[in-house]
Coordinates of C-alpha atoms in Angstrom, one line a residue:
X1 CA 0.0 0.0 0.0
X2 CA 1.3 3.4 -1.0
X3 CA 2.5 5.7 1.9
X4 CA 0.8 9.1 1.7
X5 CA 2.1 12.1 3.5
X6 CA 1.5 15.9 3.6
X7 CA 4.2 18.4 4.3
X8 CA 3.8 22.1 5.2
X9 CA 6.9 24.1 4.6
X10 CA 6.8 27.7 6.1
X11 CA 8.5 29.8 5.0
X12 CA 10.2 28.7 1.9
X13 CA 11.2 32.2 1.0
X14 CA 10.1 35.8 0.9
X15 CA 8.8 37.4 -2.3
X16 CA 6.4 40.2 -1.7
X17 CA 5.8 38.5 1.6
X18 CA 6.6 35.0 2.9
X19 CA 6.2 32.1 0.5
X20 CA 4.8 28.9 2.0
X21 CA 4.4 25.6 0.3
X22 CA 2.2 22.6 1.0
X23 CA 3.1 19.3 -0.8
X24 CA 1.2 16.0 -0.9
X25 CA 3.5 13.0 -1.3
X26 CA 3.0 9.4 -2.2
X27 CA 5.9 7.0 -1.5
X28 CA 8.2 10.1 -1.2
X29 CA 7.2 11.7 -4.6
X30 CA 5.2 14.9 -4.7
X31 CA 1.9 14.3 -6.4
X32 CA 0.4 17.8 -5.8
X33 CA 1.6 21.1 -4.5
X34 CA 0.2 24.5 -3.5
X35 CA 2.1 27.7 -3.1
X36 CA 0.9 30.3 -0.6
X37 CA 2.0 34.0 -0.6
X38 CA 1.4 34.7 3.0
X39 CA 1.6 38.5 3.3
X40 CA -0.7 41.2 1.9
X41 CA 1.2 44.2 0.4
X42 CA -1.4 46.4 -1.1
X43 CA 0.8 48.8 -3.0
X44 CA -1.9 49.3 -5.6
X45 CA -4.3 50.7 -3.0
X46 CA -1.5 53.0 -1.7
X47 CA -1.3 54.5 -5.2
X48 CA -5.0 55.2 -5.7
X49 CA -5.8 58.9 -5.7
X50 CA -2.1 60.0 -5.6
X51 CA -0.2 62.2 -8.0
X52 CA 0.8 60.2 -11.1
X53 CA 4.5 60.6 -10.3
X54 CA 4.0 59.0 -6.8
X55 CA 4.9 55.7 -8.5
X56 CA 8.5 56.9 -9.0
X57 CA 8.9 57.2 -5.2
X58 CA 6.6 54.5 -3.8
X59 CA 7.0 51.5 -6.2
X60 CA 10.9 51.2 -5.9
X61 CA 10.2 50.4 -2.2
X62 CA 8.3 47.3 -3.2
X63 CA 11.6 45.4 -3.3
X64 CA 15.0 45.9 -1.9
X65 CA 16.7 44.1 -4.7
X66 CA 14.6 45.0 -7.8
X67 CA 13.8 48.7 -6.8
X68 CA 15.5 49.9 -10.0
X69 CA 13.3 47.6 -12.1
X70 CA 10.1 49.0 -10.5
X71 CA 11.4 52.5 -11.1
X72 CA 12.0 51.6 -14.8
X73 CA 8.4 50.4 -15.1
X74 CA 6.9 53.4 -13.2
X75 CA 8.7 55.9 -15.4
X76 CA 8.0 53.9 -18.6
X77 CA 4.2 53.7 -17.8
X78 CA 4.1 57.5 -17.5
X79 CA 6.1 57.9 -20.7
X80 CA 3.4 56.0 -22.6
X81 CA 0.5 57.7 -20.8
X82 CA 2.0 61.2 -21.1
X83 CA 3.5 60.6 -24.6
X84 CA 6.9 61.9 -23.6
X85 CA 10.0 62.3 -25.7
X86 CA 13.1 60.5 -24.5
X87 CA 16.6 61.6 -25.4
X88 CA 19.1 58.8 -26.4
X89 CA 21.2 59.5 -23.3
X90 CA 18.1 58.8 -21.1
X91 CA 17.5 55.5 -22.7
X92 CA 21.2 54.5 -22.3
X93 CA 21.3 55.5 -18.6
X94 CA 18.0 53.7 -17.9
X95 CA 19.4 50.6 -19.6
X96 CA 22.7 50.8 -17.6
X97 CA 20.7 51.1 -14.4
X98 CA 18.5 48.1 -15.3
X99 CA 21.5 46.0 -16.4
X100 CA 23.7 46.8 -13.4
X101 CA 20.9 45.8 -11.0
X102 CA 20.4 42.5 -12.9
X103 CA 24.1 41.5 -13.2
X104 CA 24.7 42.3 -9.5
X105 CA 22.1 39.7 -8.6
X106 CA 23.8 36.9 -10.5
X107 CA 26.7 36.2 -8.2
X108 CA 24.8 37.2 -5.1
X109 CA 21.9 34.9 -6.0
X110 CA 24.0 32.0 -7.1
X111 CA 26.3 31.8 -4.1
X112 CA 24.0 33.1 -1.3
X113 CA 20.7 31.6 -2.4
X114 CA 21.2 28.7 -4.7
X115 CA 24.6 27.0 -4.7
X116 CA 24.7 26.5 -1.0
X117 CA 22.0 23.9 -1.4
X118 CA 24.4 21.9 -3.5
X119 CA 26.5 21.5 -0.3
X120 CA 23.6 19.7 1.3
X121 CA 24.4 16.2 2.8
X122 CA 21.9 14.8 0.2
X123 CA 24.8 14.8 -2.3
X124 CA 27.5 13.6 0.1
X125 CA 28.0 10.4 -1.8
X126 CA 28.8 12.2 -5.1
X127 CA 32.5 12.5 -6.2
X128 CA 32.3 16.3 -6.7
X129 CA 30.6 16.9 -3.3
X130 CA 33.8 17.8 -1.4
X131 CA 34.9 20.3 -4.0
X132 CA 31.3 21.8 -4.0
X133 CA 31.4 22.2 -0.2
X134 CA 34.9 23.7 -0.3
X135 CA 33.7 26.4 -2.7
X136 CA 30.0 26.9 -2.3
X137 CA 29.2 26.2 1.3
X138 CA 27.5 29.2 2.9
X139 CA 29.8 31.8 4.3
X140 CA 32.8 29.5 4.6
X141 CA 33.1 28.4 0.9
X142 CA 36.2 29.8 -0.8
X143 CA 34.1 31.3 -3.6
X144 CA 31.1 32.4 -1.4
X145 CA 32.6 35.6 0.0
X146 CA 34.5 36.5 -3.2
X147 CA 31.3 36.2 -5.3
X148 CA 29.1 38.0 -2.9
X149 CA 31.6 40.8 -2.5
X150 CA 32.0 41.2 -6.3
X151 CA 28.2 41.5 -6.6
X152 CA 28.4 44.9 -4.9
X153 CA 30.5 46.5 -7.7
X154 CA 27.7 46.9 -10.4
X155 CA 25.4 48.7 -8.1
X156 CA 28.2 51.2 -7.4
X157 CA 27.7 52.1 -11.0
X158 CA 24.0 52.3 -10.6
X159 CA 24.5 54.7 -7.6
X160 CA 26.8 56.9 -9.7
X161 CA 23.9 57.8 -12.0
X162 CA 21.0 57.1 -9.6
X163 CA 22.4 58.8 -6.5
X164 CA 21.8 55.7 -4.5
X165 CA 20.9 52.0 -4.7
X166 CA 18.4 50.6 -3.8
X167 CA 15.4 52.9 -3.8
X168 CA 16.6 55.5 -6.3
X169 CA 14.2 57.7 -8.2
X170 CA 16.5 59.0 -11.0
X171 CA 14.4 57.7 -13.9
X172 CA 11.5 60.1 -14.6
X173 CA 9.0 60.5 -17.4
X174 CA 10.9 62.4 -20.1
X175 CA 14.4 61.0 -19.2
X176 CA 16.7 60.8 -16.2
X177 CA 17.5 63.2 -13.4
X178 CA 21.3 63.1 -13.7
X179 CA 23.9 64.6 -16.0
X180 CA 27.1 62.5 -15.6
X181 CA 30.5 63.9 -16.2
X182 CA 33.5 62.3 -18.0
X183 CA 34.8 61.4 -14.5
X184 CA 31.5 59.5 -13.8
X185 CA 31.8 57.5 -17.0
X186 CA 35.4 56.7 -16.5
X187 CA 34.8 55.6 -12.9
X188 CA 31.9 53.4 -14.1
X189 CA 34.2 51.7 -16.6
X190 CA 36.8 51.1 -13.9
X191 CA 34.3 49.6 -11.5
X192 CA 32.9 47.2 -14.1
X193 CA 36.5 46.2 -15.1
X194 CA 37.1 45.4 -11.5
X195 CA 34.0 43.2 -11.4
X196 CA 35.3 41.4 -14.5
X197 CA 38.8 40.9 -13.1
X198 CA 37.8 40.0 -9.5
X199 CA 35.0 37.5 -10.4
X200 CA 33.6 37.2 -13.9
X201 CA 36.6 36.1 -15.9
X202 CA 39.0 35.0 -13.1
X203 CA 36.7 33.0 -10.8
X204 CA 33.5 32.4 -12.7
X205 CA 34.4 31.7 -16.4
X206 CA 38.1 30.8 -16.2
X207 CA 38.4 32.4 -19.7
X208 CA 37.8 35.7 -21.5
X209 CA 34.2 36.9 -22.0
X210 CA 34.8 36.8 -25.7
X211 CA 35.7 33.1 -25.6
X212 CA 32.6 32.3 -23.5
X213 CA 30.3 34.1 -25.9
X214 CA 31.3 31.9 -28.8
X215 CA 29.2 29.1 -27.3
X216 CA 26.0 28.5 -29.4
X217 CA 24.9 25.0 -28.6
X218 CA 24.8 22.5 -25.7
X219 CA 27.6 20.5 -27.3
X220 CA 29.6 23.7 -27.6
X221 CA 29.1 24.3 -23.9
X222 CA 30.2 20.8 -22.9
X223 CA 33.2 21.1 -25.1
X224 CA 34.0 24.5 -23.5
X225 CA 33.9 22.8 -20.0
X226 CA 36.5 20.2 -21.1
X227 CA 38.6 22.6 -23.2
X228 CA 41.2 23.2 -20.5
X229 CA 41.7 23.0 -16.7
X230 CA 40.9 26.7 -16.2
X231 CA 37.4 26.4 -17.6
X232 CA 36.8 22.9 -16.2
X233 CA 37.7 24.1 -12.7
X234 CA 36.1 27.5 -12.9
X235 CA 33.0 28.0 -10.7
X236 CA 30.8 27.7 -13.8
X237 CA 32.6 24.6 -15.0
X238 CA 32.1 23.0 -11.5
X239 CA 28.5 24.1 -11.3
X240 CA 27.8 22.4 -14.7
X241 CA 29.6 19.2 -13.9
X242 CA 28.2 18.9 -10.4
X243 CA 24.7 19.7 -11.5
X244 CA 24.7 16.8 -14.0
X245 CA 26.3 14.5 -11.4
X246 CA 23.8 15.4 -8.7
X247 CA 20.8 15.1 -11.0
X248 CA 19.6 18.7 -11.0
X249 CA 18.5 18.2 -14.6
X250 CA 16.0 15.6 -13.6
X251 CA 13.4 17.5 -11.5
X252 CA 11.5 20.8 -11.4
X253 CA 10.0 20.7 -14.9
X254 CA 7.2 23.3 -14.5
X255 CA 4.5 24.3 -17.0
X256 CA 6.7 24.4 -20.1
X257 CA 5.4 27.8 -21.2
X258 CA 7.4 31.0 -20.9
X259 CA 6.8 34.7 -20.9
X260 CA 9.2 37.6 -21.2
X261 CA 8.4 41.3 -21.6
X262 CA 11.9 42.1 -22.9
X263 CA 14.0 45.0 -21.9
X264 CA 16.7 47.6 -22.8
X265 CA 15.0 50.0 -25.3
X266 CA 17.4 51.0 -28.0
X267 CA 18.5 54.7 -27.9
X268 CA 17.6 55.3 -31.5
X269 CA 14.2 53.4 -31.6
X270 CA 12.2 54.6 -28.6
X271 CA 12.5 58.3 -28.4
X272 CA 8.7 58.6 -28.8
X273 CA 7.5 55.9 -26.4
X274 CA 4.3 54.0 -27.3
X275 CA 3.0 50.6 -26.1
X276 CA 2.6 49.6 -29.7
X277 CA 6.2 50.5 -30.7
X278 CA 7.8 48.8 -27.7
X279 CA 8.5 45.3 -29.1
X280 CA 10.4 46.6 -32.1
X281 CA 12.6 48.9 -29.9
X282 CA 13.7 46.2 -27.5
X283 CA 17.3 44.9 -27.4
X284 CA 16.5 41.8 -25.3
X285 CA 13.3 40.6 -26.9
X286 CA 9.8 40.0 -25.6
X287 CA 7.6 37.0 -26.4
X288 CA 5.5 34.1 -25.3
X289 CA 6.7 30.5 -26.0
X290 CA 4.0 27.9 -25.6
X291 CA 6.4 24.9 -25.6
X292 CA 6.2 24.5 -29.4
X293 CA 6.2 27.9 -31.0
X294 CA 6.9 31.5 -30.3
X295 CA 4.1 34.2 -30.2
X296 CA 4.6 38.0 -30.5
X297 CA 4.1 39.6 -27.0
X298 CA 0.9 41.6 -26.5
X299 CA 0.2 42.8 -23.0
X300 CA -3.5 42.8 -23.8
X301 CA -3.4 39.0 -23.7
X302 CA -2.7 39.0 -20.0
X303 CA -5.4 38.4 -17.4
X304 CA -5.3 37.9 -13.6
X305 CA -7.4 35.4 -11.8
X306 CA -8.5 35.8 -8.2
X307 CA -10.6 32.7 -7.7
X308 CA -8.0 31.1 -5.3
X309 CA -6.7 34.4 -3.9
X310 CA -7.9 36.2 -0.8
X311 CA -9.7 38.9 -2.7
X312 CA -13.4 39.5 -3.4
X313 CA -14.3 37.5 -6.5
X314 CA -14.2 39.4 -9.8
X315 CA -14.0 37.9 -13.3
X316 CA -10.5 37.4 -14.7
X317 CA -9.4 40.6 -16.3
X318 CA -6.6 42.6 -17.9
X319 CA -4.9 44.8 -15.4
X320 CA -6.3 48.0 -16.9
X321 CA -9.8 46.5 -16.3
X322 CA -9.2 45.1 -12.9
X323 CA -10.8 46.9 -9.9
X324 CA -8.7 47.7 -6.9
X325 CA -8.5 44.5 -4.9
X326 CA -10.8 44.0 -1.9
X327 CA -8.9 41.9 0.7
X328 CA -10.7 39.0 2.4
X329 CA -9.9 37.0 5.5
X330 CA -6.6 35.0 5.1
X331 CA -5.6 31.8 6.8
X332 CA -2.4 30.1 7.9
X333 CA -0.9 27.3 5.7
X334 CA -2.2 24.7 8.1
X335 CA -5.7 26.1 8.2
X336 CA -6.2 26.9 4.5
X337 CA -8.7 25.1 2.3
X338 CA -6.8 24.6 -0.9
X339 CA -10.1 23.9 -2.8
X340 CA -11.0 27.5 -2.1
X341 CA -8.9 30.7 -1.6
X342 CA -5.4 30.1 -0.3
X343 CA -2.9 32.8 -1.3
X344 CA -2.4 36.6 -1.4
X345 CA -0.9 36.2 -4.9
X346 CA -3.2 36.5 -7.9
X347 CA -2.8 34.0 -10.8
X348 CA -1.7 35.7 -14.0
X349 CA -2.4 33.9 -17.3
X350 CA -1.3 34.7 -20.9
X351 CA -3.7 33.6 -23.5
X352 CA -5.4 31.7 -20.6
X353 CA -2.2 29.7 -19.9
X354 CA 0.1 29.7 -16.9
X355 CA 3.6 30.8 -17.9
X356 CA 7.0 30.8 -16.3
X357 CA 8.8 34.2 -16.0
X358 CA 12.5 34.6 -15.4
X359 CA 16.0 34.3 -17.0
X360 CA 15.1 31.1 -18.8
X361 CA 12.1 32.8 -20.4
X362 CA 14.2 35.7 -21.7
X363 CA 17.1 33.6 -23.0
X364 CA 14.5 31.5 -24.8
X365 CA 13.1 34.6 -26.4
X366 CA 16.7 35.6 -27.5
X367 CA 16.9 32.2 -29.2
X368 CA 13.9 32.9 -31.4
X369 CA 15.2 33.2 -35.0
X370 CA 12.0 34.9 -36.2
X371 CA 11.1 38.6 -36.3
X372 CA 14.7 39.5 -35.5
X373 CA 15.9 43.1 -36.0
X374 CA 19.5 44.2 -36.4
X375 CA 19.8 45.8 -32.9
X376 CA 18.3 42.8 -31.1
X377 CA 20.0 40.0 -29.3
X378 CA 20.1 36.6 -31.0
X379 CA 21.6 33.8 -28.9
X380 CA 20.6 30.3 -30.0
X381 CA 22.1 28.4 -27.0
X382 CA 19.0 27.9 -24.9
X383 CA 16.8 26.9 -27.8
X384 CA 19.2 23.9 -28.1
X385 CA 19.6 23.4 -24.4
X386 CA 15.8 23.1 -23.8
X387 CA 15.5 20.8 -26.8
X388 CA 18.1 18.5 -25.4
X389 CA 17.6 18.8 -21.6
X390 CA 14.2 20.3 -21.2
X391 CA 13.2 22.6 -18.4
X392 CA 14.4 21.7 -14.9
X393 CA 16.3 23.1 -11.9
X394 CA 19.6 23.0 -13.7
X395 CA 18.6 24.7 -17.0
X396 CA 16.7 27.4 -15.1
X397 CA 19.8 28.1 -13.0
X398 CA 22.2 27.9 -16.0
X399 CA 20.0 30.5 -17.9
X400 CA 20.5 33.0 -15.1
X401 CA 24.3 32.7 -14.8
X402 CA 24.6 32.6 -18.6
X403 CA 23.5 36.2 -18.7
X404 CA 26.5 37.6 -16.8
X405 CA 28.9 37.8 -19.8
X406 CA 26.4 39.4 -22.2
X407 CA 25.2 42.0 -19.6
X408 CA 28.8 43.0 -18.9
X409 CA 29.5 43.5 -22.6
X410 CA 26.2 45.6 -23.0
X411 CA 27.0 47.8 -20.0
X412 CA 30.5 48.5 -21.4
X413 CA 29.1 49.4 -24.8
X414 CA 26.3 51.6 -23.5
X415 CA 28.7 53.5 -21.3
X416 CA 30.8 54.3 -24.4
X417 CA 27.7 55.6 -26.2
X418 CA 26.7 58.3 -23.7
X419 CA 27.1 61.7 -25.3
X420 CA 28.0 64.1 -22.5
X421 CA 27.2 67.1 -24.6
X422 CA 23.6 66.0 -25.3
X423 CA 20.5 66.3 -23.2
X424 CA 19.3 63.8 -20.6
X425 CA 15.7 65.1 -19.9
X426 CA 12.9 66.7 -21.9
X427 CA 10.1 68.0 -19.7
X428 CA 6.8 66.3 -20.6
X429 CA 3.3 67.6 -20.6
X430 CA 1.0 66.0 -18.0
X431 CA -2.2 64.5 -19.2
X432 CA -4.9 61.9 -18.4
X433 CA -4.7 58.5 -20.0
X434 CA -3.5 54.9 -19.7
X435 CA 0.1 53.8 -19.6
X436 CA 2.0 50.5 -19.6
X437 CA 5.6 50.1 -18.5
X438 CA 7.6 46.8 -18.4
X439 CA 11.0 45.4 -18.1
X440 CA 12.9 42.2 -17.2
X441 CA 13.9 42.4 -13.6
X442 CA 16.5 39.9 -12.4
X443 CA 13.7 37.5 -11.7
X444 CA 11.8 38.1 -14.9
X445 CA 8.8 39.9 -16.4
X446 CA 7.8 42.9 -14.4
X447 CA 5.1 45.4 -15.5
X448 CA 3.1 48.4 -14.2
X449 CA -0.2 49.5 -15.6
X450 CA -1.5 53.0 -14.8
X451 CA -4.8 54.9 -15.5
X452 CA -4.8 58.7 -14.8
X453 CA -8.1 60.6 -14.5
X454 CA -8.5 64.2 -13.5
X455 CA -4.8 64.5 -12.8
X456 CA -4.6 61.7 -10.2
X457 CA -4.1 57.9 -10.3
X458 CA -7.5 56.1 -10.8
X459 CA -6.0 52.6 -11.1
X460 CA -2.5 51.2 -10.7
X461 CA -1.6 47.6 -11.1
X462 CA 1.8 45.9 -10.5
X463 CA 2.5 42.4 -11.7
X464 CA 5.9 41.0 -10.6
X465 CA 7.7 38.0 -12.1
X466 CA 7.1 36.2 -8.8
X467 CA 3.4 36.7 -9.3
X468 CA 3.7 34.7 -12.5
X469 CA 5.7 32.0 -10.8
X470 CA 4.2 31.6 -7.3
X471 CA 0.6 32.3 -8.3
X472 CA -2.0 29.8 -7.1
X473 CA -4.5 27.7 -9.2
X474 CA -6.4 29.8 -11.7
X475 CA -10.2 29.9 -11.8
X476 CA -10.3 26.6 -13.7
X477 CA -8.0 24.8 -11.2
X478 CA -4.9 24.9 -13.3
X479 CA -1.7 25.1 -11.2
X480 CA 0.9 27.9 -11.2
X481 CA 4.5 27.3 -12.5
X482 CA 6.1 26.5 -9.1
X483 CA 3.1 24.3 -8.1
X484 CA 3.5 22.4 -11.4
X485 CA 7.3 22.2 -11.1
X486 CA 7.1 20.6 -7.6
X487 CA 4.9 17.7 -8.9
X488 CA 6.9 14.6 -9.5
X489 CA 9.8 15.8 -7.3
X490 CA 11.2 13.0 -5.2
X491 CA 11.9 14.0 -1.6
X492 CA 14.6 11.8 -0.1
X493 CA 14.3 13.0 3.5
X494 CA 11.0 14.7 4.6
X495 CA 12.8 16.1 7.6
X496 CA 15.2 17.9 5.2
X497 CA 13.1 18.6 2.0
X498 CA 16.0 20.4 0.2
X499 CA 14.5 19.4 -3.1
X500 CA 11.5 21.6 -2.5
X501 CA 13.8 24.5 -1.7
X502 CA 15.9 23.9 -4.8
X503 CA 12.9 24.0 -7.1
X504 CA 11.6 27.2 -5.5
X505 CA 15.1 28.7 -5.6
X506 CA 15.6 27.9 -9.2
X507 CA 12.7 30.3 -9.9
X508 CA 14.5 32.8 -7.5
X509 CA 11.6 32.9 -5.2
X510 CA 13.5 35.1 -2.8
X511 CA 14.2 32.4 -0.3
X512 CA 16.3 34.2 2.3
X513 CA 18.2 32.9 5.3
X514 CA 16.0 30.2 6.9
X515 CA 13.8 27.4 6.0
X516 CA 11.6 25.7 8.6
X517 CA 9.8 22.5 8.0
X518 CA 6.6 21.7 10.0
X519 CA 4.4 18.6 10.3
X520 CA 1.1 19.8 8.8
X521 CA -1.0 17.9 11.3
X522 CA 0.8 18.3 14.5
X523 CA 2.3 21.7 13.7
X524 CA 5.6 20.5 15.2
X525 CA 8.7 21.9 13.7
X526 CA 10.5 19.0 12.0
X527 CA 13.7 20.7 10.9
X528 CA 15.3 24.1 10.7
X529 CA 18.0 25.1 8.2
X530 CA 20.2 28.1 8.4
X531 CA 22.4 29.4 5.7

């Protein structure tokens, strides 16, 4: 007779509040899972009735890591609503801000959030385990401190132009509120060069950025790993070899559908911002991949469901058409009825389908050979990787760390393109209307929708990448991406369910410093893990 068990894990992480997970297991394999966002934020309600520019101050406070991404969306939403004109310098400095915030997250996330799990005793019988512990163990690993320290360099560049990081407000409708000098640009180059020398090439790649960016297929990547000792023994080389040895490519599949809004608007193609003209101006492309074919991204195909969220029931609707949410009574993980409402997160759907947001989604869009414009990124690697390995914990993590080399190159190029003698801001004319601003935060697709009436905010909706990933069942009972990714996961030790954490972490679900596991029936704490 099969052994059935339920496991409540609270918290797994913190993304817009604590993330809790309930899994149902049969003979140690997860047969069903529910994610629960356990904290109400209500930023949309804060915005109602405020001056339209309130979003520039308020929304960067939504997140301490992705504040620049929220600022990017808030200013972009007003650009489209107010029909501003953006000078090329403004588009360059916004792109530099967005990219430095994203690249800083790569070593910080990899060492402090994800790789430390590879040092879990679950893998102690693997040949590479001792080397993984030596380098990736939390705090004491030889690479841990070096990688986390290096992650501070790119946001020094952000602060040069934004005045501070996080929670800057230097991006505004019509441009940016800074006018850098040659000294600022020179200093930014020097800081990024230090990042490359201290970590990116010396520790992470074991080769030049230029050599790494020659990789176009999975076979190329594996040949690169074995090309010499420097690359094989680099942290990326060790991560790839250990992941395959530990079996990280065998669990955490997910829904197999992906969404990316794209980011980095080209300086010569978006000086008159419009929602309709955004796709063609993007450098890192937008799109929806349904598992078989690519679709052109259209934000009007997005709807949010609240049938299983603690809000008053309304029909699934596009964010411009959603009413301000009316919060209802919430429950703890142990007391929730998962056939009814069980999360503070809404359930976004694209063309009525759940979709995964994040680095894997955007590198897949960059592998799309169709509708490609000369200024846009084309990188076929992950089209081939997904075809050969599918979606799983390993490929999701590999997608994120793969972005480091390209982002460094783009930041370096954009710094060289800033024209210090040209303008950085053109004062816009305020008007009523609707706006849409979007970007790719480190964790994936992020968007703000605004409606302005009588000079104040009538409606403001924020949809974060984690909303896409941790959302609950939709109104028809279809699971969200992390819920789906947990199904089929084999949990070796229910007292130390590291596999659940690894699946959630591969989505960058903001797991922070502790995980507590509780028995769902007794409420007794079963285990406690501290990084």
